[in-house]
Structure formats: structure tokens, C-alpha cells
Coordinates of C-alpha atoms and ligand atoms in Angstrom, one line a residue:
M1 CA 13.8 48.7 110.4
T2 CA 13.5 45.8 112.8
G3 CA 11.5 47.4 115.6
A4 CA 12.9 48.2 119.0
L5 CA 14.4 44.8 119.6
P6 CA 18.2 45.0 119.6
I7 CA 19.0 41.9 117.5
P8 CA 22.7 41.0 118.0
P9 CA 25.0 41.0 115.0
V10 CA 25.8 37.7 113.4
A11 CA 29.3 37.7 114.9
E12 CA 27.7 37.9 118.4
L13 CA 25.1 35.3 117.6
R14 CA 27.8 32.8 116.5
K15 CA 28.9 32.7 120.2
R16 CA 25.6 30.9 120.9
Q17 CA 26.1 27.1 121.4
S18 CA 22.6 26.0 120.2
A19 CA 21.9 23.8 117.2
K20 CA 21.3 26.8 114.9
W21 CA 24.7 28.2 115.5
R22 CA 26.8 25.0 115.8
T23 CA 25.5 22.9 112.9
F24 CA 27.2 24.8 110.1
P25 CA 30.7 26.3 109.6
D26 CA 31.2 30.0 110.4
D27 CA 31.0 31.1 106.7
V28 CA 27.4 29.8 106.4
L29 CA 24.3 31.9 107.3
P30 CA 22.2 29.4 109.1
L31 CA 18.5 29.8 108.4
P32 CA 17.1 26.4 109.0
V33 CA 16.8 25.4 112.7
A34 CA 13.6 27.0 114.2
E35 CA 15.3 29.3 116.7
M36 CA 15.0 33.1 116.6
D37 CA 17.9 35.5 116.9
F38 CA 16.2 37.9 119.3
P39 CA 17.5 38.5 122.8
L40 CA 15.4 36.7 125.4
A41 CA 12.4 38.5 126.8
E42 CA 13.6 40.4 129.9
P43 CA 11.1 38.8 132.3
V44 CA 12.1 35.4 131.2
A45 CA 15.8 36.2 131.4
K46 CA 15.2 37.7 134.9
A47 CA 13.4 34.6 136.1
L48 CA 16.2 32.4 134.8
R49 CA 18.9 34.5 136.3
E50 CA 17.2 34.5 139.7
A51 CA 16.9 30.7 139.5
V52 CA 20.6 30.4 138.7
D53 CA 21.5 32.8 141.5
R54 CA 19.5 30.6 144.0
S55 CA 21.2 27.5 142.5
D56 CA 17.6 26.4 141.9
T57 CA 18.5 23.8 139.3
G58 CA 16.7 20.7 140.7
Y59 CA 13.6 18.9 139.5
A60 CA 10.5 20.6 138.3
A61 CA 8.0 20.8 141.2
P62 CA 4.4 19.7 141.1
T63 CA 3.0 23.2 141.1
R64 CA 0.0 24.6 139.3
D65 CA 2.0 27.6 138.2
L66 CA 2.4 26.4 134.6
A67 CA -1.2 25.3 134.2
D68 CA -2.5 28.6 135.7
A69 CA -0.1 30.6 133.4
V70 CA -1.2 28.7 130.3
S71 CA -4.9 29.1 131.2
R72 CA -4.6 32.8 131.8
Y73 CA -2.7 33.3 128.6
A74 CA -5.2 31.4 126.5
R75 CA -8.1 33.3 128.0
R76 CA -6.4 36.7 127.5
E77 CA -5.2 36.0 124.0
W78 CA -7.8 33.8 122.4
D79 CA -10.7 33.9 124.8
W80 CA -10.2 30.2 125.2
K81 CA -11.3 28.9 128.6
I82 CA -9.0 26.1 129.8
D83 CA -9.5 24.4 133.2
P84 CA -6.0 24.3 134.8
D85 CA -6.9 20.8 135.9
D86 CA -6.9 19.8 132.3
V87 CA -3.3 20.9 131.6
R88 CA -0.6 18.4 132.0
T89 CA 3.1 19.2 131.9
V90 CA 5.3 17.2 129.4
T91 CA 8.9 17.6 128.4
D92 CA 8.3 19.1 125.0
V93 CA 5.7 19.0 122.2
G94 CA 7.4 16.1 120.4
I95 CA 7.4 13.9 123.5
G96 CA 3.8 14.9 124.4
I97 CA 2.6 13.9 120.9
V98 CA 4.6 10.6 120.9
E99 CA 3.4 9.7 124.4
I100 CA -0.3 10.4 123.5
L101 CA 0.1 8.5 120.2
R102 CA 1.5 5.5 122.2
R103 CA -1.8 5.5 124.1
V104 CA -4.3 6.1 121.3
V105 CA -2.8 4.0 118.5
S106 CA -1.5 0.4 118.3
P107 CA 1.5 -0.7 116.3
G108 CA 0.4 -1.1 112.7
D109 CA -2.4 1.5 112.9
R110 CA -2.7 4.4 110.4
V111 CA -2.1 8.0 111.4
A112 CA -2.7 10.9 109.0
I113 CA -0.9 14.1 108.4
S114 CA -1.2 16.9 105.9
P115 CA 2.0 17.6 104.0
P116 CA 3.9 19.7 103.4
V117 CA 4.2 19.6 107.2
Y118 CA 6.8 19.7 109.9
E119 CA 9.0 16.7 109.1
P120 CA 9.2 15.1 112.6
F121 CA 5.4 14.4 112.5
S122 CA 6.2 11.3 110.4
W123 CA 9.1 10.3 112.6
W124 CA 6.9 10.5 115.7
I125 CA 4.2 8.3 114.0
R126 CA 6.8 5.7 113.0
E127 CA 8.3 5.9 116.4
V128 CA 5.1 4.4 117.8
G129 CA 5.0 1.7 115.1
A130 CA 2.2 3.3 113.2
H131 CA 2.0 4.0 109.4
V132 CA 1.9 7.5 108.0
V133 CA -1.1 8.3 105.7
E134 CA -0.9 11.6 103.7
A135 CA -3.9 13.9 103.2
P136 CA -2.0 16.8 101.6
L137 CA -3.0 20.5 102.1
A138 CA -4.8 22.1 99.2
E139 CA -3.3 25.2 97.6
G140 CA -5.8 27.5 95.9
P141 CA -5.7 31.1 94.6
Q142 CA -6.4 32.3 98.2
G143 CA -3.6 30.3 99.7
W144 CA -3.3 27.0 101.6
Q145 CA -6.0 25.2 103.4
L146 CA -6.9 21.8 104.8
D147 CA -8.3 19.5 102.1
L148 CA -11.4 18.2 103.8
D149 CA -12.2 15.8 101.0
A150 CA -8.7 14.3 101.2
L151 CA -9.1 14.1 105.0
E152 CA -12.4 12.4 104.7
R153 CA -11.0 9.8 102.3
A154 CA -8.1 9.1 104.7
F155 CA -10.3 9.0 107.8
A156 CA -12.7 6.6 106.0
D157 CA -9.8 4.3 105.3
H158 CA -9.2 3.2 108.9
V159 CA -7.1 6.0 110.3
T160 CA -6.9 6.1 114.1
A161 CA -5.4 9.5 114.6
Y162 CA -4.6 12.8 112.8
V163 CA -1.7 15.1 113.7
L164 CA -2.9 18.6 113.0
C165 CA -0.4 21.5 112.7
N166 CA -2.3 24.5 114.0
P167 CA -0.8 27.0 112.8
H168 CA 0.7 24.9 110.0
N169 CA 4.5 24.7 109.7
P170 CA 6.1 25.2 107.1
V171 CA 3.5 27.2 105.1
G172 CA 2.4 29.5 107.9
L173 CA -1.3 28.6 107.5
V174 CA -3.6 29.7 110.3
H175 CA -6.6 27.3 109.9
R176 CA -10.0 28.8 109.5
R177 CA -12.6 28.1 112.1
E178 CA -15.0 26.5 109.6
D179 CA -12.3 24.1 108.5
L180 CA -11.5 23.1 112.1
V181 CA -15.3 22.6 112.8
A182 CA -15.5 20.4 109.7
L183 CA -12.4 18.5 110.7
A184 CA -13.9 17.9 114.2
G185 CA -17.1 16.6 112.5
L186 CA -15.0 14.1 110.4
A187 CA -13.1 13.0 113.5
D188 CA -16.4 12.3 115.3
K189 CA -17.9 10.6 112.3
Y190 CA -15.0 8.2 111.8
G191 CA -13.7 8.0 115.4
V192 CA -10.3 9.7 114.8
Y193 CA -8.3 11.3 117.5
V194 CA -6.9 14.7 116.6
L195 CA -3.6 15.8 118.1
S196 CA -3.4 19.5 117.5
D197 CA 0.2 20.9 117.6
E198 CA -0.4 24.5 118.6
I199 CA 3.2 25.4 119.4
H200 CA 3.3 28.3 116.9
A201 CA 0.0 29.8 118.1
P202 CA 1.5 32.7 120.1
L203 CA 3.2 33.7 116.8
V204 CA 0.1 34.4 114.7
L205 CA 0.8 37.6 112.7
P206 CA -1.4 40.6 112.1
G207 CA -4.4 39.9 109.8
A208 CA -5.0 36.3 111.1
E209 CA -6.7 34.9 114.2
F210 CA -5.6 31.7 115.9
V211 CA -8.5 29.3 116.6
P212 CA -7.7 26.7 119.3
F213 CA -8.9 23.3 118.0
L214 CA -10.5 22.5 121.4
S215 CA -12.5 25.7 121.3
V216 CA -14.4 24.9 118.1
S217 CA -17.0 22.3 119.1
D218 CA -18.0 19.4 121.4
E219 CA -16.8 17.0 118.7
A220 CA -13.4 18.7 118.8
R221 CA -13.3 18.4 122.6
R222 CA -14.4 14.7 122.5
W223 CA -11.6 13.7 120.1
G224 CA -8.9 16.4 120.6
F225 CA -5.7 17.0 122.4
S226 CA -3.9 20.4 122.2
F227 CA -0.1 20.7 122.6
L228 CA 1.0 24.2 123.6
S229 CA 4.3 25.6 124.8
A230 CA 6.2 28.8 124.9
S231 CA 9.2 27.3 123.2
K232 CA 8.7 28.8 119.7
G233 CA 7.0 32.0 120.8
W234 CA 9.7 33.0 123.3
N235 CA 12.6 30.9 121.9
L236 CA 12.9 28.5 124.9
A237 CA 13.2 25.2 122.9
G238 CA 16.3 24.0 124.8
L239 CA 14.7 24.4 128.2
K240 CA 12.2 21.6 127.7
A241 CA 8.7 22.3 129.0
A242 CA 5.4 22.0 127.2
T243 CA 1.8 21.1 128.0
V244 CA -0.9 18.8 126.7
I245 CA -4.4 20.1 127.2
T246 CA -7.8 18.3 127.0
A247 CA -11.3 19.5 127.5
D248 CA -13.4 16.3 127.8
P249 CA -13.0 13.2 130.0
A250 CA -12.6 10.8 127.1
P251 CA -9.2 12.1 125.8
K252 CA -8.2 13.1 129.4
R253 CA -8.2 9.5 130.4
Y254 CA -5.2 9.0 128.0
V255 CA -3.4 11.9 129.5
D256 CA -4.0 10.5 133.0
R257 CA -2.2 7.4 131.8
L258 CA 1.1 9.3 131.1
S259 CA 3.9 8.2 133.4
P260 CA 3.7 9.9 136.8
H261 CA 7.4 10.6 136.2
S262 CA 6.7 12.8 133.2
L263 CA 6.9 16.0 135.4
Y264 CA 10.4 15.0 136.5
R265 CA 11.4 14.6 132.9
T266 CA 10.5 18.2 132.2
G267 CA 13.1 21.0 132.6
H268 CA 12.7 22.9 135.9
L269 CA 14.2 25.9 134.2
G270 CA 11.8 25.3 131.3
V271 CA 8.8 25.5 133.6
I272 CA 10.2 28.7 135.3
A273 CA 10.8 30.3 131.9
T274 CA 7.5 29.3 130.5
V275 CA 5.6 30.6 133.5
A276 CA 7.4 34.0 133.1
A277 CA 6.8 34.0 129.3
F278 CA 3.0 33.3 129.5
N279 CA 2.5 35.7 132.5
L280 CA 4.8 38.5 131.6
G281 CA 6.0 38.0 128.0
D282 CA 3.2 39.9 126.1
P283 CA 5.1 43.1 125.5
W284 CA 8.2 41.3 124.2
L285 CA 6.1 39.1 122.0
A286 CA 4.3 42.1 120.5
E287 CA 7.7 43.5 119.5
V288 CA 8.7 40.2 118.0
L289 CA 5.5 40.0 116.0
S290 CA 6.1 43.4 114.6
V291 CA 9.6 42.4 113.4
L292 CA 8.3 39.2 111.9
D293 CA 5.5 41.1 110.2
H294 CA 8.1 43.4 108.7
N295 CA 10.4 40.5 107.7
R296 CA 7.7 38.5 105.9
K297 CA 7.0 41.6 103.8
L298 CA 10.7 42.4 103.3
L299 CA 11.3 38.8 102.1
E300 CA 8.6 39.3 99.5
E301 CA 10.1 42.6 98.3
L302 CA 13.6 41.0 98.1
L303 CA 12.3 38.0 96.2
V304 CA 10.3 40.1 93.8
K305 CA 13.3 42.3 93.1
L306 CA 16.2 39.8 93.2
L307 CA 14.6 36.4 92.5
P308 CA 11.4 37.1 90.5
D309 CA 11.0 33.5 89.3
V310 CA 10.7 31.9 92.8
R311 CA 7.2 31.6 94.4
Y312 CA 6.5 32.7 97.9
R313 CA 3.3 33.5 99.8
Q314 CA 3.6 35.5 103.0
P315 CA 2.9 33.2 106.0
Q316 CA 0.0 34.1 108.4
A317 CA 2.0 32.9 111.4
G318 CA 5.5 32.2 112.6
F319 CA 9.0 32.9 111.3
L320 CA 9.2 30.3 108.6
A321 CA 8.9 31.0 104.9
W322 CA 8.1 28.3 102.3
I323 CA 9.8 29.1 99.0
D324 CA 9.3 27.3 95.6
F325 CA 12.6 27.4 93.7
R326 CA 11.5 25.0 90.9
A327 CA 11.5 27.6 88.2
L328 CA 15.2 28.1 88.7
G329 CA 16.1 24.5 87.7
W330 CA 18.1 23.9 90.9
G331 CA 16.8 20.3 91.2
D332 CA 14.6 18.4 93.6
D333 CA 16.6 19.8 96.5
P334 CA 17.7 23.4 95.8
T335 CA 19.2 23.7 99.3
D336 CA 22.3 21.6 98.3
H337 CA 23.2 24.1 95.6
I338 CA 22.3 27.1 97.8
L339 CA 24.5 25.8 100.7
A340 CA 27.4 24.9 98.5
A341 CA 27.5 28.0 96.3
A342 CA 25.8 30.8 98.4
K343 CA 26.8 29.5 101.9
V344 CA 23.2 29.9 103.1
A345 CA 21.6 27.0 104.9
L346 CA 17.9 26.3 104.4
N347 CA 15.7 23.3 105.1
A348 CA 15.1 21.0 102.2
G349 CA 11.5 21.1 101.2
H350 CA 11.2 17.5 100.1
R351 CA 11.6 16.5 103.7
Y352 CA 8.1 17.9 104.4
G353 CA 6.5 15.5 102.0
P354 CA 6.4 15.0 98.2
T355 CA 4.8 18.3 97.5
G356 CA 7.9 20.0 98.9
I357 CA 10.2 18.8 96.1
G358 CA 12.0 21.8 94.7
H359 CA 11.1 23.9 97.7
A360 CA 13.0 25.2 100.8
R361 CA 12.0 26.5 104.2
L362 CA 13.7 29.7 105.4
N363 CA 13.8 31.1 108.9
F364 CA 13.2 34.8 109.0
G365 CA 13.4 35.1 112.8
C366 CA 16.5 37.2 112.3
S367 CA 17.5 40.8 111.6
A368 CA 16.6 42.5 108.3
E369 CA 20.3 42.7 107.5
T370 CA 20.7 38.9 107.8
L371 CA 17.6 38.3 105.7
T372 CA 18.8 40.7 103.0
E373 CA 22.3 39.2 103.0
A374 CA 20.8 35.7 102.6
I375 CA 18.6 36.6 99.7
T376 CA 21.3 38.7 98.0
R377 CA 23.7 35.7 98.3
I378 CA 21.1 33.3 96.8
A379 CA 20.2 35.7 94.0
A380 CA 23.8 36.0 93.0
L381 CA 23.5 32.3 91.8
S382 CA 20.6 32.9 89.4
Ligands
PLP1 C1 5.1 22.4 114.5 C2 6.2 22.1 115.5 N1 5.9 21.2 116.4 C3 6.9 20.9 117.3 C4 8.1 21.4 117.3 C5 9.1 21.0 118.3 O1 8.7 21.3 119.5 P1 9.4 20.7 120.8 O2 10.8 21.2 120.8 O3 8.6 21.3 121.9 O4 9.3 19.2 120.7 C6 8.4 22.4 116.3 C7 9.7 23.0 116.2 O5 10.1 23.8 115.3 C8 7.4 22.7 115.4 O6 7.6 23.6 114.4

């Protein structure tokens, strides 16, 4: 059962020319790159088709449509009040974070992250000449959470900024309000900017509630930036449009220093698609969330039955699963063996930080058939 979404068969998906489908040979099931296999949301596809029919492929225009759409979505979904004047369009979340980091840190500064975390965070920090400081997540019997003691130790040791993953890729953690309040308190105490990557927020699954960082306190607003886009939720990554949001004049003055050209570096079709997604994409997203909810449980059932020695905890958000293969003795990077012998491509866990050794990240934004085939192939190796 994969809900009402007609997910194309793999032979059809292989006609896509995106990274997920062109990085590996045709005999490999590609489950690393964070793209989903669902057909586009119809309102998004329609908006794009109409733009192409108009030959409307020029530069993004300086309209308020995107800011208005994001603000309305945030209000509707999370009761988060954003002033559209505080929303700035950027090319993508990566560029938004790098450009803000360039303005709040100086080369040689220290910027903290909480591994295991989305690998490019450390690339982005190094790109601006800063040093990466690790304050790893804590894993307890109830699951993952921010380690506030580790964060305080890092912040006290001359950290200038912290890149928060909210929700947290790759473990699918939706941060608790009290942790975000405490994080904001630490940011205020030690003078640390918090760049909250909220790209996976529309994908929070049943049972969890997304808490926007800027909504938690005055301290969060004084030190925080939020990065939000439709690119993960509605699978629009290649179209290039995202936003950076502030809620206080202090961080906003850094946003105001972004190049006036940043709008023209944003995809015009990306803006069109994002506006359609935030304004009209709720019904499609609801179907996707129900498929993802089903798939995260199916994955657990498959692993319990076919690979009982691996460890997996259902994520609270997104379409990414974090799997601990260490008990199988497949080495520090089990993905090498899995790719070579099972022809299933996964992301190597060690790339998300030292705590990811022996782990892998799997993308379950696919059909139940693909997920079952992948786990069956991997289980045949054990
Ligand atoms: C946490 C996180 N941030 C950012 C990105 C990349 O976003 P963008 O393509 O907008 O730079 C991803 C992509 O998977 C992600 O998981």
C-alpha cells in the first residue's frame, strides 16, 4: 500500500535525468540522493507547464509572491507568524547558509554543528574559511536529541555560529521546543548566531510537531536565521529557490547585506513552483506524508524480519533512514559492500561525522516495492 500517489515504476524513473537517476549504472537501485520518486504535485506541474507555454523563462521578478506564500504556509501549518518583509529570496538553502555565514563569521572563526548531520554543513563552514566544531547529538533510550551540555561546552569555547538542522537530517529528529528554548538561551549567553536549516520542516510525520526556531523566544529571534524552502517537501531541488527568514533587526541587518543580485541568481521557475507548492500543495503533501509514514514502518518490519541485527529507529520527519550496520561486520563503510554485492546505493554514514562509522543513510521516498527490493537484496548478503 503506498497511498493514492501513482509512483512510477523504476524503469520509468530511470528516464529522469536528475542526480539520483544518473549517478549510478542501471542495475543499481539508487537510494542515496535526497530526491523523492513521487510525481510532481499537480498545481506545481501546472504552474510550470503554464510558464513554459508562455516561454516565461527569464529572470525571477522582484515580487512579494514568494514571501507571501511562505508566510501564509507557516501561519497555516505551524501558527508561526512571519512578516513577509522579513523573508528574503536566495538561490537555495546551501547558498543562503554560506552567504549568511560569510557575513557573521570571519575566516578562522569556529562554527559548531551536531553530528551525525547533513554532510555539506561542514563543507559550507570550511567554504567561508571557518573551523568546524562538533557538539554531537545525544542518543538515549527515547531517541536522539540535542546535547545541551556539549553545545554549552562548544559555545563557551569561542564559537561564533551554530548550524542547526531542524528537523535533523540524517536521523529524522524533530527537536523539542524545550531544547530549542535552551539552545536559544545558550546562543544569547555566549553570543552565538544560530542558522536553523528548516528545509525538511514540511515533511514532519504524524506524531511529531515541527517547532520553528524563530518562534521559540526573543533570544532565538535575536540570534536566529531560518532557512526554508519547498525543495525537499515538494521535490523541487533542481529549480533553485529558497528563503532566509529573520524576526529581529539584529540578524536582519546581515540579510540586508546580501548582494542585491541574489534574486537574479534564484531560479525563476523555482520561485513559480515554490509559490504554487506553498499556496496549493497541501493535499499532495498530505498524500506524500502518508506514504512516508507507511514506508518508515515498512522499513522497520523488513529489517526486523530480514536483517534483525541492524539497528534502526523510525525517523520523526522526512524520507531518510539512519541504519546502524555495525553488528554485521561490514566495516566502517558498509555501503561499499552493499553497492558492490547487492547493487543498492546508500549514503556512507561516516560522512555525517565520526558517530556515523558503520552506518548508512537510506532514502525511502520511493514505492514500497523499491524499498522491499532494496532490503531484500541487502539481506541476501547477510
Ligand atoms: C538538511 C538539508 N539542508 C540543505 C539541503 C540542500 O538544500 P538546497 O538544495 O536548497 O541547498 C538538504 C538536501 O538534502 C538537506 O537535507
